[in-house]
Tab-separated table of C-alpha atoms in Angstrom:
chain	number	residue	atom	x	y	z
A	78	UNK	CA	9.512	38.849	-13.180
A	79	UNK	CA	12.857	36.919	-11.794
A	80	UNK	CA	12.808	35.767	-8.563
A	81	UNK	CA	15.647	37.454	-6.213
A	82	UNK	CA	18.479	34.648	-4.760
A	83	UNK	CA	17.315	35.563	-1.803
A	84	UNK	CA	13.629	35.058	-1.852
A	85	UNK	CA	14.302	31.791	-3.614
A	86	UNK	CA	16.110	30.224	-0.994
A	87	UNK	CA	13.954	31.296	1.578
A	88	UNK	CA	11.114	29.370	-0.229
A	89	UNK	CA	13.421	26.419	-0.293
A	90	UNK	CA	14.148	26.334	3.371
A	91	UNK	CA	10.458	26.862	3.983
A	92	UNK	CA	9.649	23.873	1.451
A	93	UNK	CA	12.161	21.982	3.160
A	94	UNK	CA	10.792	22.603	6.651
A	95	UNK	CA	7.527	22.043	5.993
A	96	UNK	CA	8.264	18.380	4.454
A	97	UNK	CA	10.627	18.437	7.231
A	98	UNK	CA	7.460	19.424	10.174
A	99	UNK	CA	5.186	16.416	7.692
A	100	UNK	CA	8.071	13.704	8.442
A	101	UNK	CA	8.346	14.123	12.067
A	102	UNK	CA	4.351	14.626	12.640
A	103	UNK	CA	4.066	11.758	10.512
A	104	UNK	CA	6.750	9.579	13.178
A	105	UNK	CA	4.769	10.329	15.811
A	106	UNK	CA	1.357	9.911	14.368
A	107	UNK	CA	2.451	6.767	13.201
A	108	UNK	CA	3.885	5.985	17.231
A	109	UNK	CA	-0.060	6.794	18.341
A	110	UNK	CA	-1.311	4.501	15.650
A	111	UNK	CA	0.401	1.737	17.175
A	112	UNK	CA	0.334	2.540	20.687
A	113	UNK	CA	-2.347	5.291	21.636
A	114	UNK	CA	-1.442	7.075	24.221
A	115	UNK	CA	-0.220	10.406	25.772
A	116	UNK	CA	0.427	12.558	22.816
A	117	UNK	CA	2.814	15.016	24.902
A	118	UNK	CA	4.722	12.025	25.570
A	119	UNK	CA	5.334	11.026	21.722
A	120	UNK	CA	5.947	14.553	20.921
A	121	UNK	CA	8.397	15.066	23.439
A	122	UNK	CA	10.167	11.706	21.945
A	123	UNK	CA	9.947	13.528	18.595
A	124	UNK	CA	11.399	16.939	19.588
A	125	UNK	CA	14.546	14.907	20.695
A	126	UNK	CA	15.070	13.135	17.011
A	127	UNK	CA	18.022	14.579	14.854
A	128	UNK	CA	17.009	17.388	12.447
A	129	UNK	CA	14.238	18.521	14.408
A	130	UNK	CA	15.263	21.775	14.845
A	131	UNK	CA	15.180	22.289	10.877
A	132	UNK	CA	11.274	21.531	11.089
A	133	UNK	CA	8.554	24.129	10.557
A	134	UNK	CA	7.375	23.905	14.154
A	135	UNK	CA	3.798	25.528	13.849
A	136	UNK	CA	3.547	23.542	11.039
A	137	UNK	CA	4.508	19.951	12.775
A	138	UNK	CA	2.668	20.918	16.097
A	139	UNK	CA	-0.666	21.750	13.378
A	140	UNK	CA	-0.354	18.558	12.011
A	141	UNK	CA	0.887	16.254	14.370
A	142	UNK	CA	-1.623	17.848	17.507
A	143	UNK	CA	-4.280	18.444	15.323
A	144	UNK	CA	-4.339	15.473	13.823
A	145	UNK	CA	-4.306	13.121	16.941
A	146	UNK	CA	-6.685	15.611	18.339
A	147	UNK	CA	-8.774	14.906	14.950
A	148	UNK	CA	-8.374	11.552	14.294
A	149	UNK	CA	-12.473	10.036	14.789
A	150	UNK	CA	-13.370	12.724	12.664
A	151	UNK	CA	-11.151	12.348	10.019
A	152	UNK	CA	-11.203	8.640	9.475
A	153	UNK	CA	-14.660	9.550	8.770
A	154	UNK	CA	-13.659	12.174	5.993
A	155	UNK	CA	-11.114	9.020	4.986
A	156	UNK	CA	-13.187	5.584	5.071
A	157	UNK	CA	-15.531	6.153	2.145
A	158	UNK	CA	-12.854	6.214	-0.231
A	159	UNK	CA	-11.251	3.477	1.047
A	160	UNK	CA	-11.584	-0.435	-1.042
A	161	UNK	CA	-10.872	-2.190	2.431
A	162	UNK	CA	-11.588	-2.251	5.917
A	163	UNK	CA	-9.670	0.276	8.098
A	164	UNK	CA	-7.744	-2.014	10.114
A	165	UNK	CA	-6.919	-3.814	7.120
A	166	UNK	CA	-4.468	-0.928	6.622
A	167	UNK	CA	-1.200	-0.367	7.801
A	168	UNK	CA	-0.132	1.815	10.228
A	169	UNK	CA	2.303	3.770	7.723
A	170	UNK	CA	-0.622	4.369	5.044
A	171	UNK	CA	-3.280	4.892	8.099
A	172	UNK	CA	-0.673	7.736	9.425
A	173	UNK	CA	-0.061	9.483	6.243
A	174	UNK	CA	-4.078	9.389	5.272
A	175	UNK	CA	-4.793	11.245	8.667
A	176	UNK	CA	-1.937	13.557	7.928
A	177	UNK	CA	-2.978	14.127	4.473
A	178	UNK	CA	-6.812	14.922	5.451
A	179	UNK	CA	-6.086	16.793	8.522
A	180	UNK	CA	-3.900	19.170	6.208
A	181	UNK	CA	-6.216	19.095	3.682
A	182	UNK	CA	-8.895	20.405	5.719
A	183	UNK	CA	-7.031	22.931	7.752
A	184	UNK	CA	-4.397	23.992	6.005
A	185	UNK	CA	-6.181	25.951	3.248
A	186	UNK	CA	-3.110	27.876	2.160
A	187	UNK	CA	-1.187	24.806	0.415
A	188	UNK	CA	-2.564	24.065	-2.575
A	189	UNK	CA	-4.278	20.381	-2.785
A	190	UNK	CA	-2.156	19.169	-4.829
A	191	UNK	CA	1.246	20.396	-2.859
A	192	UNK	CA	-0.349	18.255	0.030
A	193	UNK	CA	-1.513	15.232	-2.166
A	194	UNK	CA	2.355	15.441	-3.134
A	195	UNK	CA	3.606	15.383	-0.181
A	196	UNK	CA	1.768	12.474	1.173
A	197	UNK	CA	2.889	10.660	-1.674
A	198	UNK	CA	6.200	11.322	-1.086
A	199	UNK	CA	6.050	10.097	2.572
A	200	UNK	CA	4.628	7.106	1.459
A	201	UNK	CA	7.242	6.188	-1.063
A	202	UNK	CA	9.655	7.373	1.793
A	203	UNK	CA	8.361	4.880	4.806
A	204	UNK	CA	5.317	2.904	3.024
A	205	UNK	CA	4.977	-0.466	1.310
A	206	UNK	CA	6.032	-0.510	-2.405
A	207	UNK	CA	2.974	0.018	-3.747
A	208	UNK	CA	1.133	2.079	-0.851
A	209	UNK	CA	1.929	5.746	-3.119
A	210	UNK	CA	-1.094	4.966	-5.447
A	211	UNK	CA	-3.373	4.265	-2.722
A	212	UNK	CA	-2.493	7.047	-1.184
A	213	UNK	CA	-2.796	9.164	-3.561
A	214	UNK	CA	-6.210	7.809	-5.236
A	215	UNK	CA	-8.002	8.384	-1.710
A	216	UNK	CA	-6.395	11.377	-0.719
A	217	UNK	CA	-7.756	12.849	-4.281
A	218	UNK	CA	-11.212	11.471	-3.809
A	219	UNK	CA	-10.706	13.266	0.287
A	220	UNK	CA	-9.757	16.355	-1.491
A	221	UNK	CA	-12.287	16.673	-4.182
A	222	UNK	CA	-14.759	16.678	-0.953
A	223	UNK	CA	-12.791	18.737	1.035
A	224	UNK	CA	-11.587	21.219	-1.450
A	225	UNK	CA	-14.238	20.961	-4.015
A	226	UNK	CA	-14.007	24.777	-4.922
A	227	UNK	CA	-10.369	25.143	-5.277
A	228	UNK	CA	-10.469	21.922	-7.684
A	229	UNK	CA	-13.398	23.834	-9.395
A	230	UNK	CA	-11.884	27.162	-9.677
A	231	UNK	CA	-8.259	25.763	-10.715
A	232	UNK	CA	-10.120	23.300	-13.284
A	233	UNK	CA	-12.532	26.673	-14.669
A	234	UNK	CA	-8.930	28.429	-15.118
A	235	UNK	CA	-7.818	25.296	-17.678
Protein backbone atom coordinates (compact mmCIF):
# COMPACT_ATOMS: atom_id res chain seq x y z
CA UNK A 1 0.00 0.00 0.00
CA UNK A 2 1.77 3.54 -1.07
CA UNK A 3 1.44 6.20 1.07
CA UNK A 4 -0.51 9.36 -0.56
CA UNK A 5 1.92 12.83 -0.86
CA UNK A 6 -0.34 14.13 1.18
CA UNK A 7 -0.56 11.92 4.16
CA UNK A 8 3.20 11.73 4.05
CA UNK A 9 3.85 15.17 4.63
CA UNK A 10 1.42 15.53 7.16
CA UNK A 11 3.36 12.84 9.17
CA UNK A 12 6.44 14.87 8.55
CA UNK A 13 5.13 18.10 9.91
CA UNK A 14 3.72 16.15 12.82
CA UNK A 15 7.28 14.41 13.33
CA UNK A 16 8.72 17.67 13.05
CA UNK A 17 6.46 19.31 15.62
CA UNK A 18 6.63 16.91 18.00
CA UNK A 19 10.66 17.02 18.11
CA UNK A 20 9.90 20.57 17.71
CA UNK A 21 7.21 20.60 21.23
CA UNK A 22 10.49 17.99 22.89
CA UNK A 23 13.13 20.94 22.16
CA UNK A 24 11.31 23.75 23.63
CA UNK A 25 9.87 21.59 26.77
CA UNK A 26 13.26 20.44 27.04
CA UNK A 27 14.59 24.60 27.23
CA UNK A 28 12.46 25.18 29.78
CA UNK A 29 12.80 22.07 31.81
CA UNK A 30 16.28 22.57 31.63
CA UNK A 31 15.57 26.66 32.91
CA UNK A 32 13.65 24.87 36.16
CA UNK A 33 16.58 22.58 36.65
CA UNK A 34 18.73 25.40 37.23
CA UNK A 35 16.54 27.83 38.75
CA UNK A 36 13.20 26.27 40.18
CA UNK A 37 10.70 28.38 40.10
CA UNK A 38 7.32 29.57 38.64
CA UNK A 39 6.76 27.27 35.78
CA UNK A 40 4.15 29.78 34.05
CA UNK A 41 6.89 32.12 34.13
CA UNK A 42 9.49 29.83 32.09
CA UNK A 43 6.80 28.83 29.81
CA UNK A 44 5.75 32.13 29.03
CA UNK A 45 9.69 32.84 28.25
CA UNK A 46 9.42 29.78 25.98
CA UNK A 47 6.24 30.68 24.03
CA UNK A 48 8.18 33.91 23.00
CA UNK A 49 11.39 31.86 21.43
CA UNK A 50 11.55 31.74 17.50
CA UNK A 51 9.86 28.68 15.93
CA UNK A 52 7.52 28.19 18.59
CA UNK A 53 4.63 28.43 16.73
CA UNK A 54 5.81 25.28 14.57
CA UNK A 55 5.66 23.19 17.95
CA UNK A 56 3.06 20.53 18.72
CA UNK A 57 1.55 22.55 21.54
CA UNK A 58 -0.44 19.74 23.47
CA UNK A 59 2.45 17.91 23.01
CA UNK A 60 5.11 20.61 24.60
CA UNK A 61 2.52 21.75 27.31
CA UNK A 62 2.29 17.46 28.13
CA UNK A 63 5.76 17.33 28.47
CA UNK A 64 7.06 20.38 29.64
CA UNK A 65 3.87 20.83 32.52
CA UNK A 66 3.75 17.41 33.19
CA UNK A 67 7.01 16.90 33.66
CA UNK A 68 7.81 19.79 36.16
CA UNK A 69 4.57 18.81 37.70
CA UNK A 70 6.22 15.12 37.84
CA UNK A 71 9.55 15.62 38.53
CA UNK A 72 9.93 13.78 42.51
CA UNK A 73 8.25 11.04 41.04
CA UNK A 74 10.10 10.50 38.15
CA UNK A 75 13.61 10.88 39.38
CA UNK A 76 12.45 8.01 41.30
CA UNK A 77 11.46 5.96 38.07
CA UNK A 78 15.16 7.48 36.87
CA UNK A 79 17.79 7.01 39.86
CA UNK A 80 18.07 3.23 39.93
CA UNK A 81 19.50 3.09 36.65
CA UNK A 82 21.70 5.65 37.17
CA UNK A 83 25.99 4.74 37.92
CA UNK A 84 26.24 8.18 39.85
CA UNK A 85 24.72 10.37 42.20
CA UNK A 86 21.92 12.65 40.84
CA UNK A 87 23.48 15.87 41.32
CA UNK A 88 26.48 14.52 39.88
CA UNK A 89 24.58 15.03 36.61
CA UNK A 90 24.20 17.82 34.49
CA UNK A 91 21.44 19.83 34.05
CA UNK A 92 21.20 19.02 30.14
CA UNK A 93 21.23 15.05 30.76
CA UNK A 94 19.00 15.59 34.14
CA UNK A 95 16.41 17.58 31.70
CA UNK A 96 16.29 15.17 28.91
CA UNK A 97 16.02 11.97 31.51
CA UNK A 98 12.83 13.67 33.05
CA UNK A 99 11.61 14.38 29.58
CA UNK A 100 12.34 11.01 28.38
CA UNK A 101 10.51 9.19 31.48
CA UNK A 102 7.71 11.54 31.75
CA UNK A 103 6.96 10.62 27.96
CA UNK A 104 7.64 7.30 28.46
CA UNK A 105 5.13 6.89 31.02
CA UNK A 106 2.39 9.01 29.64
CA UNK A 107 2.66 9.10 26.31
CA UNK A 108 1.73 5.48 25.48
CA UNK A 109 1.04 6.14 21.82
CA UNK A 110 4.86 6.70 20.69
CA UNK A 111 6.50 3.76 20.51
CA UNK A 112 9.55 3.35 23.17
CA UNK A 113 11.87 3.40 20.99
CA UNK A 114 10.60 6.72 18.92
CA UNK A 115 11.01 8.38 22.46
CA UNK A 116 14.39 6.67 23.43
CA UNK A 117 15.33 8.30 19.91
CA UNK A 118 14.39 11.31 20.48
CA UNK A 119 16.07 11.83 23.73
CA UNK A 120 19.08 10.79 22.15
CA UNK A 121 18.86 13.13 19.66
CA UNK A 122 18.41 16.07 22.13
CA UNK A 123 21.27 15.01 23.84
CA UNK A 124 23.62 14.93 20.92
CA UNK A 125 21.83 18.32 20.07
CA UNK A 126 22.55 20.33 23.59
CA UNK A 127 24.48 17.54 25.79
CA UNK A 128 28.13 16.79 26.51
CA UNK A 129 29.91 14.65 23.83
CA UNK A 130 29.43 11.63 25.26
CA UNK A 131 26.05 12.21 27.32
CA UNK A 132 23.87 10.19 24.10
CA UNK A 133 24.97 6.73 25.52
CA UNK A 134 24.04 7.53 28.93
CA UNK A 135 21.09 8.61 27.94
CA UNK A 136 20.13 6.17 26.11
CA UNK A 137 21.40 3.09 28.40
CA UNK A 138 19.09 4.51 31.33
CA UNK A 139 16.31 5.59 29.42
CA UNK A 140 16.23 1.74 28.05
CA UNK A 141 16.61 0.25 31.48
CA UNK A 142 13.41 3.25 32.47
CA UNK A 143 11.57 1.82 29.61
CA UNK A 144 11.93 -1.85 30.04
CA UNK A 145 10.13 -0.95 33.57
CA UNK A 146 7.84 1.31 32.26
CA UNK A 147 6.88 -0.36 29.09
CA UNK A 148 7.68 -3.88 29.90
CA UNK A 149 4.71 -5.26 27.74
CA UNK A 150 5.21 -3.35 24.64
CA UNK A 151 9.06 -4.51 24.77
CA UNK A 152 7.52 -8.04 25.37
CA UNK A 153 4.96 -8.05 22.74
CA UNK A 154 7.31 -6.27 20.01
CA UNK A 155 10.22 -8.82 21.10
CA UNK A 156 7.34 -12.10 20.88
CA UNK A 157 6.64 -10.59 17.21
CA UNK A 158 10.70 -11.14 16.30
Amino acid sequence: MKMSEDHRNKKSHSRNARRRSRELALQGLYQYCLNPGDIGEIDAHIRDAPGFDKADLEHYQSLLIGSVHNIEALMKQIIPHIDREWNELSPVEKSVLVLGAHELANHLDIPYRVVINEAVELTKTFGGTEAHRFVNGVLDRVAGTVRQAEITAQQSVQ
